[in-house]
Every structure is written in C-alpha cells, then in structure tokens.
C-alpha atoms as an extended CHARMM CRD file, in Angstrom:
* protein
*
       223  EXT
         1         1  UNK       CA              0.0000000000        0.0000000000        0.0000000000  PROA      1               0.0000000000
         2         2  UNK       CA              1.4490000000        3.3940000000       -0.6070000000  PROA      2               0.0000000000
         3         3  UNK       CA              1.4070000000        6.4900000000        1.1400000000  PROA      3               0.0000000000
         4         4  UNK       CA             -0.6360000000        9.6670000000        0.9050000000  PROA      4               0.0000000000
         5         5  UNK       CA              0.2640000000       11.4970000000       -2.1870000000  PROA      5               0.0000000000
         6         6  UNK       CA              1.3510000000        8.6400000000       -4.5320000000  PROA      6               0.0000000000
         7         7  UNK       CA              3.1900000000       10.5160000000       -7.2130000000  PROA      7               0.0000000000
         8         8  UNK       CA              1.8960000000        9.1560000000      -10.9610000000  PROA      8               0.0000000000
         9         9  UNK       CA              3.2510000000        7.8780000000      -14.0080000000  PROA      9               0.0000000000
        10        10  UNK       CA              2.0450000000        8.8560000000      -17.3710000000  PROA      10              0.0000000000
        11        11  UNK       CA              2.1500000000        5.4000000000      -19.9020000000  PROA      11              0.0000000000
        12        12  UNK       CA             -0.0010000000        7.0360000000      -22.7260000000  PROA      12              0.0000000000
        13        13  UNK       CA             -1.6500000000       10.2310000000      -23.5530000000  PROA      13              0.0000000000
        14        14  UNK       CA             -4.4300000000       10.7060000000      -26.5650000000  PROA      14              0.0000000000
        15        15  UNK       CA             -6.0790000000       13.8880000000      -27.7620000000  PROA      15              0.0000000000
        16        16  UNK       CA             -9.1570000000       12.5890000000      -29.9040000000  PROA      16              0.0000000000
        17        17  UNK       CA            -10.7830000000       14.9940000000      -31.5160000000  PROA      17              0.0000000000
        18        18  UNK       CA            -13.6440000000       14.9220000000      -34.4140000000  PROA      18              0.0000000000
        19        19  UNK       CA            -11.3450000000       15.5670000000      -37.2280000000  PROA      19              0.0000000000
        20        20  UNK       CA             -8.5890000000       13.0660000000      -36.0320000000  PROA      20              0.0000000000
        21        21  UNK       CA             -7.6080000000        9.9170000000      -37.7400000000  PROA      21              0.0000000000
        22        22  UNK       CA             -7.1780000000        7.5530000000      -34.7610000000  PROA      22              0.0000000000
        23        23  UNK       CA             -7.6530000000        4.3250000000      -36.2690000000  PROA      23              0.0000000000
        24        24  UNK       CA            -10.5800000000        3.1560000000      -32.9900000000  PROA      24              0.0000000000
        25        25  UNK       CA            -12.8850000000        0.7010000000      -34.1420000000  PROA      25              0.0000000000
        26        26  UNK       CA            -16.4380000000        2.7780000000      -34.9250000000  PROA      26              0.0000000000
        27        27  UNK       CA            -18.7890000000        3.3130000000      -31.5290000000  PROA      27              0.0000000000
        28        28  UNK       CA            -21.6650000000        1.9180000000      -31.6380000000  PROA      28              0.0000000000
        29        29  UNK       CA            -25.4430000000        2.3290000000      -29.9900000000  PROA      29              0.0000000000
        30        30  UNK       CA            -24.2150000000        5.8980000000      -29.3920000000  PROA      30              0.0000000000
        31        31  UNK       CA            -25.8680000000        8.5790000000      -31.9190000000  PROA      31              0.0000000000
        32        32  UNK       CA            -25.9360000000       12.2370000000      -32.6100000000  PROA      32              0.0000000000
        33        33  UNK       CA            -23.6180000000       13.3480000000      -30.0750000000  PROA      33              0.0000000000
        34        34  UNK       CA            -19.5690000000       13.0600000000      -30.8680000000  PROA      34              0.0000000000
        35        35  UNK       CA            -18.9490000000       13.1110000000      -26.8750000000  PROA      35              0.0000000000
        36        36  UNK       CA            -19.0510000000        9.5360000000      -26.0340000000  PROA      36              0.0000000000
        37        37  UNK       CA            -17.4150000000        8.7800000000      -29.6520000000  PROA      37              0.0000000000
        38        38  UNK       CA            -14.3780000000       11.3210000000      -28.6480000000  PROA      38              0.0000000000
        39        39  UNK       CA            -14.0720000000        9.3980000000      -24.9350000000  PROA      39              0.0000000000
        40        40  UNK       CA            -13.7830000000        5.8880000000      -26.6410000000  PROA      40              0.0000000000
        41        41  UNK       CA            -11.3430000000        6.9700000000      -29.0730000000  PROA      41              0.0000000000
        42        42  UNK       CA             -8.9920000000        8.8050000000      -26.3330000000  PROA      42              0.0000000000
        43        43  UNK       CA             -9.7710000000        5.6450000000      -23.9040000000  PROA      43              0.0000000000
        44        44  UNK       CA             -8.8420000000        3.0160000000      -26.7390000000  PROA      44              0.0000000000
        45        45  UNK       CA             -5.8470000000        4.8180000000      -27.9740000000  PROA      45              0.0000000000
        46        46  UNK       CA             -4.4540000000        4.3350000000      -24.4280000000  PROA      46              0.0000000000
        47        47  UNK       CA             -5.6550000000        1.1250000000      -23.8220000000  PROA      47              0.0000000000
        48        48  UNK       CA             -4.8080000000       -0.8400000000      -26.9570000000  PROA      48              0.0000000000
        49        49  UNK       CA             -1.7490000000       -3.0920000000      -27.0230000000  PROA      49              0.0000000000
        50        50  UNK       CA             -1.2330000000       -3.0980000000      -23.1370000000  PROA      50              0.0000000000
        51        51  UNK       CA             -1.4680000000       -5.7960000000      -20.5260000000  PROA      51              0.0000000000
        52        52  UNK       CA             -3.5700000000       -4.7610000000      -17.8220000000  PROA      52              0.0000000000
        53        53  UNK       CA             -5.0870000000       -6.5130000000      -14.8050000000  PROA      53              0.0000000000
        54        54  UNK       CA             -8.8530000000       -5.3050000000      -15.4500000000  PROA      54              0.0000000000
        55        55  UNK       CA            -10.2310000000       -6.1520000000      -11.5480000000  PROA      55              0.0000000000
        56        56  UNK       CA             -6.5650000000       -4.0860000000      -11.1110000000  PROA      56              0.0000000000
        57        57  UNK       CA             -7.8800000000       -1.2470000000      -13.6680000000  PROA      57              0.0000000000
        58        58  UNK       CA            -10.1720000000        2.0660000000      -12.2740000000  PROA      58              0.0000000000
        59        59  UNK       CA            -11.4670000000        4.7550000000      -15.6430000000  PROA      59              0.0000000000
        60        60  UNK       CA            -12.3940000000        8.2900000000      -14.3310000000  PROA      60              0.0000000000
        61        61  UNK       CA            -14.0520000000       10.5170000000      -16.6500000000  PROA      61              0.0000000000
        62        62  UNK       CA            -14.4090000000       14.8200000000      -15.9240000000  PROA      62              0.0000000000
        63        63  UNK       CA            -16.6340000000       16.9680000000      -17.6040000000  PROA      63              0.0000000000
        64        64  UNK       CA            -17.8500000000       20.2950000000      -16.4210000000  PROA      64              0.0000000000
        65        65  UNK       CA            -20.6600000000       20.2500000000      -18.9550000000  PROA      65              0.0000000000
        66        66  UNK       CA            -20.8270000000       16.4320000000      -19.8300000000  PROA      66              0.0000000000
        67        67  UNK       CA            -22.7610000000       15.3390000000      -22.9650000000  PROA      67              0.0000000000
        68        68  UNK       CA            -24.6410000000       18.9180000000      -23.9310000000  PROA      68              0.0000000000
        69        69  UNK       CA            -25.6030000000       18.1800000000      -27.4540000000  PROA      69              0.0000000000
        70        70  UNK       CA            -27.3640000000       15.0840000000      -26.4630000000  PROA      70              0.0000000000
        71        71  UNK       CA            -29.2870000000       17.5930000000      -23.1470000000  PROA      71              0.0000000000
        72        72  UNK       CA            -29.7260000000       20.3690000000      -26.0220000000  PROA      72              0.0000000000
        73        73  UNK       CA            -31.2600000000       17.8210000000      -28.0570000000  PROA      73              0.0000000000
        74        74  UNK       CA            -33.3920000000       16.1880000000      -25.9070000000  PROA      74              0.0000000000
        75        75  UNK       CA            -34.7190000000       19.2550000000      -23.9360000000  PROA      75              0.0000000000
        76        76  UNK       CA            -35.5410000000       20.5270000000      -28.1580000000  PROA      76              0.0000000000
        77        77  UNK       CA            -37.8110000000       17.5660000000      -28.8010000000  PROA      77              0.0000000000
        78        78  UNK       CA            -39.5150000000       17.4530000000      -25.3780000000  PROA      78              0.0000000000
        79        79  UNK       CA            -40.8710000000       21.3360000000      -26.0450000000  PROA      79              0.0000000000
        80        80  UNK       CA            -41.4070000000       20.1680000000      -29.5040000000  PROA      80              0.0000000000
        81        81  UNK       CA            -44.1170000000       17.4070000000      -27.9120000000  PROA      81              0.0000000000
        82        82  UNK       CA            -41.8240000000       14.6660000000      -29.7150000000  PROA      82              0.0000000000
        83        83  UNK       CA            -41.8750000000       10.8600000000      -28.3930000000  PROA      83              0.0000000000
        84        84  UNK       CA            -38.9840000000       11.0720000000      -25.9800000000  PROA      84              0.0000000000
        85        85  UNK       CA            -35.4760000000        8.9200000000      -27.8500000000  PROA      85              0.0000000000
        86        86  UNK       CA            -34.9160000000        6.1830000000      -24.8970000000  PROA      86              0.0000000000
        87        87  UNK       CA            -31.0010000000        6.0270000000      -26.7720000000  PROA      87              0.0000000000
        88        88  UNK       CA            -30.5840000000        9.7520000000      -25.7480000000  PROA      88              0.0000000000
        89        89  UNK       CA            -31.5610000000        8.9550000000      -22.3470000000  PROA      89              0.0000000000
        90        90  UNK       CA            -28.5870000000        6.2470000000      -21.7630000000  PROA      90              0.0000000000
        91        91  UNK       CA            -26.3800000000        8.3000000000      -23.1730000000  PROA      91              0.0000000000
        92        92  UNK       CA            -26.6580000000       11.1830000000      -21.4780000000  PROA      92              0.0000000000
        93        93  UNK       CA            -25.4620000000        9.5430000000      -18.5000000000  PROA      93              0.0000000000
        94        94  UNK       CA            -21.4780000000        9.7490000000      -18.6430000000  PROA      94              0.0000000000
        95        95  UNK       CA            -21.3410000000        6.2110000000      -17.2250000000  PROA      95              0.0000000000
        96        96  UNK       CA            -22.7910000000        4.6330000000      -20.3020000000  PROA      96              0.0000000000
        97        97  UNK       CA            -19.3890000000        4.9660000000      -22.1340000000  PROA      97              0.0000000000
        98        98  UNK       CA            -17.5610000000        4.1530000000      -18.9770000000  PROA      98              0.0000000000
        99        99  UNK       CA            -19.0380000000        0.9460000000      -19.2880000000  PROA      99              0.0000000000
       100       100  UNK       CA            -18.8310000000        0.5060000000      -22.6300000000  PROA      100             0.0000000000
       101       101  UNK       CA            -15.2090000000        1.1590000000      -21.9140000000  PROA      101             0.0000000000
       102       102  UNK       CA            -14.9920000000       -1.3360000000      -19.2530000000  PROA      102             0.0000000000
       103       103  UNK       CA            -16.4900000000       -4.0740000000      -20.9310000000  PROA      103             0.0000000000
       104       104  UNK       CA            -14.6030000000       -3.7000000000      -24.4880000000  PROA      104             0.0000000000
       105       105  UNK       CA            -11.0720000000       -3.8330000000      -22.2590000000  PROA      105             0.0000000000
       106       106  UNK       CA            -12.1970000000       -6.3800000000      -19.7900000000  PROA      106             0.0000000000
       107       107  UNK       CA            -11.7530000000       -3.0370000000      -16.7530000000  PROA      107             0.0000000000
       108       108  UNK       CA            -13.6520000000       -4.1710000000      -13.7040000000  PROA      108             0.0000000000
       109       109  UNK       CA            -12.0960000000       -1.4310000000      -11.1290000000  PROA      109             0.0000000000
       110       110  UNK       CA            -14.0440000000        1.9240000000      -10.2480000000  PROA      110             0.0000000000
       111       111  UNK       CA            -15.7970000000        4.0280000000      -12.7420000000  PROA      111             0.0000000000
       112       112  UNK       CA            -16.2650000000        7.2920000000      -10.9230000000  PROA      112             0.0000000000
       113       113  UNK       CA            -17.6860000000       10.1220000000      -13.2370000000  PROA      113             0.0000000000
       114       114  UNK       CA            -16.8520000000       13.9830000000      -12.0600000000  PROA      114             0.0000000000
       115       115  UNK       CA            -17.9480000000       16.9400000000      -12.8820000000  PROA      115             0.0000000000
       116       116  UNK       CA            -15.5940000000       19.6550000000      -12.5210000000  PROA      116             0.0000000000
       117       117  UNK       CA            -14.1440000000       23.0740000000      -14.0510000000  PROA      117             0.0000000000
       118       118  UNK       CA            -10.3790000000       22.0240000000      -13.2890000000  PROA      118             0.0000000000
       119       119  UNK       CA            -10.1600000000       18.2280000000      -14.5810000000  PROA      119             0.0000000000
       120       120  UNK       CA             -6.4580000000       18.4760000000      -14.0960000000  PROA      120             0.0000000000
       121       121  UNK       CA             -6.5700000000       18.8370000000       -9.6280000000  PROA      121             0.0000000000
       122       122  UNK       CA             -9.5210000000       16.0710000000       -9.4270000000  PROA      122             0.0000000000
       123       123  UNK       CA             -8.4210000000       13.8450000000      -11.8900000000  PROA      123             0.0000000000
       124       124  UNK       CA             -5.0650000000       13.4390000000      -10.1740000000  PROA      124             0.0000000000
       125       125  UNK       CA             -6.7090000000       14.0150000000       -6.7750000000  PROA      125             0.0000000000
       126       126  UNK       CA             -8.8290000000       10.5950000000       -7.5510000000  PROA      126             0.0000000000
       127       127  UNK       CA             -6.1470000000        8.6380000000       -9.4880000000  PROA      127             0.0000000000
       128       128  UNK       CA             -3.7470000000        9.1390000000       -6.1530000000  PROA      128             0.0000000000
       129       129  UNK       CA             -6.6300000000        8.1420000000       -3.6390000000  PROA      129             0.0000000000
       130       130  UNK       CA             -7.4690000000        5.0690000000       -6.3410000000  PROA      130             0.0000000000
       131       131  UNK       CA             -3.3720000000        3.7290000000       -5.8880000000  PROA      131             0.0000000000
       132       132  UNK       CA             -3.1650000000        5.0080000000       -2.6500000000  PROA      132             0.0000000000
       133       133  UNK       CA             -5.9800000000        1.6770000000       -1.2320000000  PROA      133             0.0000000000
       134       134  UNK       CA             -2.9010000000       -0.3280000000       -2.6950000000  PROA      134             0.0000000000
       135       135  UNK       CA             -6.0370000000       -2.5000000000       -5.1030000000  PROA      135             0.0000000000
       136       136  UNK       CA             -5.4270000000       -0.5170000000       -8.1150000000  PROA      136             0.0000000000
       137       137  UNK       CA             -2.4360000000       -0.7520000000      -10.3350000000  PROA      137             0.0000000000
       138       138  UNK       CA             -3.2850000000        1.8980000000      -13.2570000000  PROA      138             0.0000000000
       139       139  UNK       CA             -6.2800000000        4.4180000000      -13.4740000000  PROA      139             0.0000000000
       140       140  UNK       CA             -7.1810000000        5.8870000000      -17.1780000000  PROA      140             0.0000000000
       141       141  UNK       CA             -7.8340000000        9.1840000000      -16.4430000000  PROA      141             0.0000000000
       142       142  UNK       CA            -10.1600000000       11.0180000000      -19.0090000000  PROA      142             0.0000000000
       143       143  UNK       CA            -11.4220000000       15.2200000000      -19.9030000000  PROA      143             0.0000000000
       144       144  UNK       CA            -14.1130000000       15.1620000000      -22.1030000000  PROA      144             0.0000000000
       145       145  UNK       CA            -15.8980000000       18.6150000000      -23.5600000000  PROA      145             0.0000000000
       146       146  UNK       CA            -18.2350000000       19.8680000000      -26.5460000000  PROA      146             0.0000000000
       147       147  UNK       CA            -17.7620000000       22.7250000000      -28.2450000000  PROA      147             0.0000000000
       148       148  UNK       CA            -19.6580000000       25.4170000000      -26.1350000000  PROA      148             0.0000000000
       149       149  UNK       CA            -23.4540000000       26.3040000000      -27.6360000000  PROA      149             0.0000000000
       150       150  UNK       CA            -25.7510000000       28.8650000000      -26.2500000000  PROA      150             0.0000000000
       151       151  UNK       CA            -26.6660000000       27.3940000000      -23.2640000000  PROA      151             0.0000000000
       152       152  UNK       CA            -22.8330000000       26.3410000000      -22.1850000000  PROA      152             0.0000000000
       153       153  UNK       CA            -22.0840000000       30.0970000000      -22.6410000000  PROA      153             0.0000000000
       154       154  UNK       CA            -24.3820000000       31.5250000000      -20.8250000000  PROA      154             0.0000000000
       155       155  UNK       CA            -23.4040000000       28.8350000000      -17.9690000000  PROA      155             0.0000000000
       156       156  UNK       CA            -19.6440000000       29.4020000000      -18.7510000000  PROA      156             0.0000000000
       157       157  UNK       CA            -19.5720000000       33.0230000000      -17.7160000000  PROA      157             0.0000000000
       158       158  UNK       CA            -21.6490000000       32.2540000000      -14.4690000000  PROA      158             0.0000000000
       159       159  UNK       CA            -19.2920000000       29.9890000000      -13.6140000000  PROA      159             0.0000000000
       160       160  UNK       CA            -16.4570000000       32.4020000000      -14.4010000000  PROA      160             0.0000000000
       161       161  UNK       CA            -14.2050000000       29.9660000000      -16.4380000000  PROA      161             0.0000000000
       162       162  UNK       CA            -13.6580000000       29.9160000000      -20.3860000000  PROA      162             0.0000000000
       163       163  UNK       CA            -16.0730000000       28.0710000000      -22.6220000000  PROA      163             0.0000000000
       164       164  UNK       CA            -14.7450000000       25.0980000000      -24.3390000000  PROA      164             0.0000000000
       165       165  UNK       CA            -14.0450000000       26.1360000000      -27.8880000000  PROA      165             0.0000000000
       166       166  UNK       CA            -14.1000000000       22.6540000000      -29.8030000000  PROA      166             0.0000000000
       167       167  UNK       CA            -15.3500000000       18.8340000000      -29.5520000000  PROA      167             0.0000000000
       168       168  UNK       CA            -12.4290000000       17.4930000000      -27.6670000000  PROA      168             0.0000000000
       169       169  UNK       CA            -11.2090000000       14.3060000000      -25.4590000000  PROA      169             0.0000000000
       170       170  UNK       CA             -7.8240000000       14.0710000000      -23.5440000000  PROA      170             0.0000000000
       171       171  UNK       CA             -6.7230000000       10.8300000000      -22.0440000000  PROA      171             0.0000000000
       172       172  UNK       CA             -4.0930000000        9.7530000000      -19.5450000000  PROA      172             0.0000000000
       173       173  UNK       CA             -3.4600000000        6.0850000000      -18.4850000000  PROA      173             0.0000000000
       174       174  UNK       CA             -1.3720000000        6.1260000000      -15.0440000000  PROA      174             0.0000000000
       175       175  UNK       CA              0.1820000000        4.3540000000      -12.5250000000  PROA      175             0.0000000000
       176       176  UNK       CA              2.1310000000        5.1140000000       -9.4710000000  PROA      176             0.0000000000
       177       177  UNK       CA              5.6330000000        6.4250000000      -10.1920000000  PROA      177             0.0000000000
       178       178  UNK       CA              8.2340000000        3.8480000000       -8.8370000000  PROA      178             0.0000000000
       179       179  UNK       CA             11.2440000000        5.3980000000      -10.4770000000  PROA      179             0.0000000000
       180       180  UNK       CA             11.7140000000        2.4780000000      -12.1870000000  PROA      180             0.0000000000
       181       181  UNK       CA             12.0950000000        2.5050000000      -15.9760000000  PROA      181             0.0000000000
       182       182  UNK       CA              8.8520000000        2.5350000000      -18.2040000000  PROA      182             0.0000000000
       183       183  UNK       CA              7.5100000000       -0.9980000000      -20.0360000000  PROA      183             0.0000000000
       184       184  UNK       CA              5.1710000000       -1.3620000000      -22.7530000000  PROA      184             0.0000000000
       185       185  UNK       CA              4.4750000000        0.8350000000      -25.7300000000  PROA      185             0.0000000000
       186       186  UNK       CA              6.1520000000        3.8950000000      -25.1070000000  PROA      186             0.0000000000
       187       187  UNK       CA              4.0860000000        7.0280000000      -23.9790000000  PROA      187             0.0000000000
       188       188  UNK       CA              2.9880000000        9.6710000000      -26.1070000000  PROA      188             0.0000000000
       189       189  UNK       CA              2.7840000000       13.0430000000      -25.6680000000  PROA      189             0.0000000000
       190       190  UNK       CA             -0.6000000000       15.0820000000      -26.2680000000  PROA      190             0.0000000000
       191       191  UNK       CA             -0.3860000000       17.9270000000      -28.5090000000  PROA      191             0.0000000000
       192       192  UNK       CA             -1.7850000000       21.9120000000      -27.8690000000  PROA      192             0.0000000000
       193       193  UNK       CA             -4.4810000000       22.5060000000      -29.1580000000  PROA      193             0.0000000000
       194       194  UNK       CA             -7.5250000000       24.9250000000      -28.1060000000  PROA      194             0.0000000000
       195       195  UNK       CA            -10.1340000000       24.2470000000      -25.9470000000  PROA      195             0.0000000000
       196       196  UNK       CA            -11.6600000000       25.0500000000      -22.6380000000  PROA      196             0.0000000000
       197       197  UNK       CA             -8.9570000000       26.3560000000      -19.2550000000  PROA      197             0.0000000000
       198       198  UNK       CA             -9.1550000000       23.1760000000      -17.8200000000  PROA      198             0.0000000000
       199       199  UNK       CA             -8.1580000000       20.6980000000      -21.0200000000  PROA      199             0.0000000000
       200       200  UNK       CA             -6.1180000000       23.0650000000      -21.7290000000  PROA      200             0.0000000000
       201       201  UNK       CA             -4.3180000000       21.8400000000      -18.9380000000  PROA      201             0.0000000000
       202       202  UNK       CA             -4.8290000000       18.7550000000      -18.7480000000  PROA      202             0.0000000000
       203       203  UNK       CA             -3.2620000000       18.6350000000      -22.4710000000  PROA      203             0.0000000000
       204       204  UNK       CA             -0.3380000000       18.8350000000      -21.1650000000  PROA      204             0.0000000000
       205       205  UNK       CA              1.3030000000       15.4470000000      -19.4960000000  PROA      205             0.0000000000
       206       206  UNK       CA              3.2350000000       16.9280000000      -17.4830000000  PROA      206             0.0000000000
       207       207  UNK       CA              0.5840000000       18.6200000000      -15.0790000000  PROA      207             0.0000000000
       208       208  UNK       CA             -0.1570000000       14.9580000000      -14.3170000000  PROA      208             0.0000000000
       209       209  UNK       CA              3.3060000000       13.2320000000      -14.4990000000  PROA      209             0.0000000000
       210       210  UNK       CA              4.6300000000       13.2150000000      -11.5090000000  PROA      210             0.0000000000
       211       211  UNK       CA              2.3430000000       15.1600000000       -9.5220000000  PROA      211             0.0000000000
       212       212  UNK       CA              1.3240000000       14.5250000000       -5.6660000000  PROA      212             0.0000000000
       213       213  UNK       CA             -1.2570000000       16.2530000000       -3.1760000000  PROA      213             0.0000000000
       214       214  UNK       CA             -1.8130000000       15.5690000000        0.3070000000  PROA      214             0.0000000000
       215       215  UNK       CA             -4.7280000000       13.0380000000        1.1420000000  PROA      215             0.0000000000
       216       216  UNK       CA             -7.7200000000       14.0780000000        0.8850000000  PROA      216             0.0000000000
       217       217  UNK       CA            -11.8000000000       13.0220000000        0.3540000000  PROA      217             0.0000000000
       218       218  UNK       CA            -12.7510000000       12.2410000000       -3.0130000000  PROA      218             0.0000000000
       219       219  UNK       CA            -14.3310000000       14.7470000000       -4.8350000000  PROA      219             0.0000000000
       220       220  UNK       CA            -18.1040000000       14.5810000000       -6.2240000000  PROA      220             0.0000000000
       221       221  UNK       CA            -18.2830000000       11.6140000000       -7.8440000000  PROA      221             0.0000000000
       222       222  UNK       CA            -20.7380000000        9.3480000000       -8.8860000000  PROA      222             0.0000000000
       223       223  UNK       CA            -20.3170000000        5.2900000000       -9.3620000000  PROA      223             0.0000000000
C-alpha cells in the first residue's frame, strides 16, 4: 500500500478529436452526439496493445458540462411534444461509455464520473486516492468537452471559467511512479491545441506526471 500522495506515471496520452484519424474501431449504440465517440477513441488509444489486470484497472471521466448536445437535443424535442429517444436517455449519462469502456477492455475497477471546471486537480486528486488503497495498479484518467453552444455560454460566464471552444477528449493512463524505468508501448505526448482552461491543462502530461497532493476526500463523484 502506498502512502498519501502517490506521485503518478504517465504510460499514454491521446487527444481525440472529431477531425482526427485515430484508427478506434467505430462506436456503436451511441448517436448524434460526438462526446461519447471522442471518450472511446482517447480511452482506446491508451488502452490498446497493453497488458492490464482489469479487476486491477479504475477509468475516471471529468466533464464540467458532460454530454450537452445530447441535453440540447433532448430538452428541443420534449418542447417540440416529440416521443422522448430512450437512446438519448442512456447516453446522457457519462457512465454509459464508462461501461462501454470497461467491458470492451475487460476493466472491472471503479468508474467514478466527475464533474468539474479544473479536470487536471480532481483527476489526479482521484487517481492518487485510487493507488493510494494499494487495489489498483493503473487508473485511465479522461477530460471530455463539446464545443460550447448557447446554453454552455451563458453557464460558462456564471461559472467564471472559459467556454470550451471545440469537440475534444484528452486521455491519460497512469500508474504510481516507482522510479523504475517505463515498459510497454512507449508514452505519447498530447499535442496543444484549443479548448476550454481546464483541457487546456490537462493537455499537457506533465501537469499529471509526476504530480502529488496531500490526502484528501474524493471529490463529487458518482459510481
């Protein structure tokens, strides 16, 4: 069991976006919406090719805003008086990919689901308590935002932070950092690119590599 603080690792990184050409195998029961597409493509880029312990593996997903095309949409056809889409409903609910996730890769750790404006501090706040219990070898760590519509504006400046400015999903698989020398396919870095204050952060590997906080509670998250 480690200590309070466990200091990560970074094994992969993946930026998916909706112009990339990540070669992911095509998502399906997921429709009109590119947010759960972009989270499977960042989560399989990591994923793919290593040897993981599954009951060993946690995925935590952050999103401020979550899935808002699929809420825009559905909140459209319910004033329209239209027969409600029980797919949109699933979806909607960040978990639904998790578990998509988990069952494509065999994962049967956590699947926590947060919603915060700085995915960089919780992320690594719940990937350190996750290693910390000493049952969890490597936590995929995902950000996940849509390009900001009227309503994410208008919620954006309430909050005081930046709207996102494009569909975008970063990924980070993790482990704790034993200063021993790295195995497997060799890690990635993300590239810049715009989007929201947070991602824009967590784009960069290095705010996670390597990083420690004293213990604390997890933050809001749902199983």
């Amino acid at each position: 069991m480690t200590g309070p603080g466990t200091r990560l690792r970074v094994l992969a990184s993946a930026l998916a976006t909706p112009h990339d050409t990540a070669d992911a195998p095509v998502l399906t029961g997921f429709i009109e919406s590119e947010f759960n597409p972009l989270v499977h493509r960042a989560a399989w880029q990591c994923l793919t090719g290593r040897a993981l312990d599954g009951a060993r593996t946690a995925v935590v997903l952050a999103s401020l805003f979550g899935d808002t095309t699929t809420a825009d949409l559905a909140s459209r056809q319910l004033v329209a008086g239209r027969v409600h889409n029980a797919i949109l409903f699933m979806q909607a609910t960040a978990n639904a990919i998790l578990g998509h996730i988990s069952t494509q890769f065999a994962l049967t750790g956590p699947l926590l689901a947060l919603s915060t404006p700085d995915p960089v501090e919780e992320l690594v706040a719940t990937a350190e308590l996750l290693l910390d219990d000493g049952e969890i070898d490597h936590v995929l760590l995902v950000g996940a935002e849509l390009a900001a519509g009227e309503r994410t504006i208008a919620a954006s400046a309430e909050l005081g932070v930046t709207p996102p400015a494009e569909d975008l999903a970063v990924a980070h698989l993790v482990t704790r950092d034993s200063g021993q020398p790295e195995t497997g396919p060799p890690h990635t870095e993300v590239p810049a690119t715009a989007s929201g204050e947070g991602l824009r952060r967590l784009l960069d590997p290095a705010e996670v590599n390597g990083r420690a906080h004293p213990a604390r509670p997890f933050p809001g998250a749902h199983r």
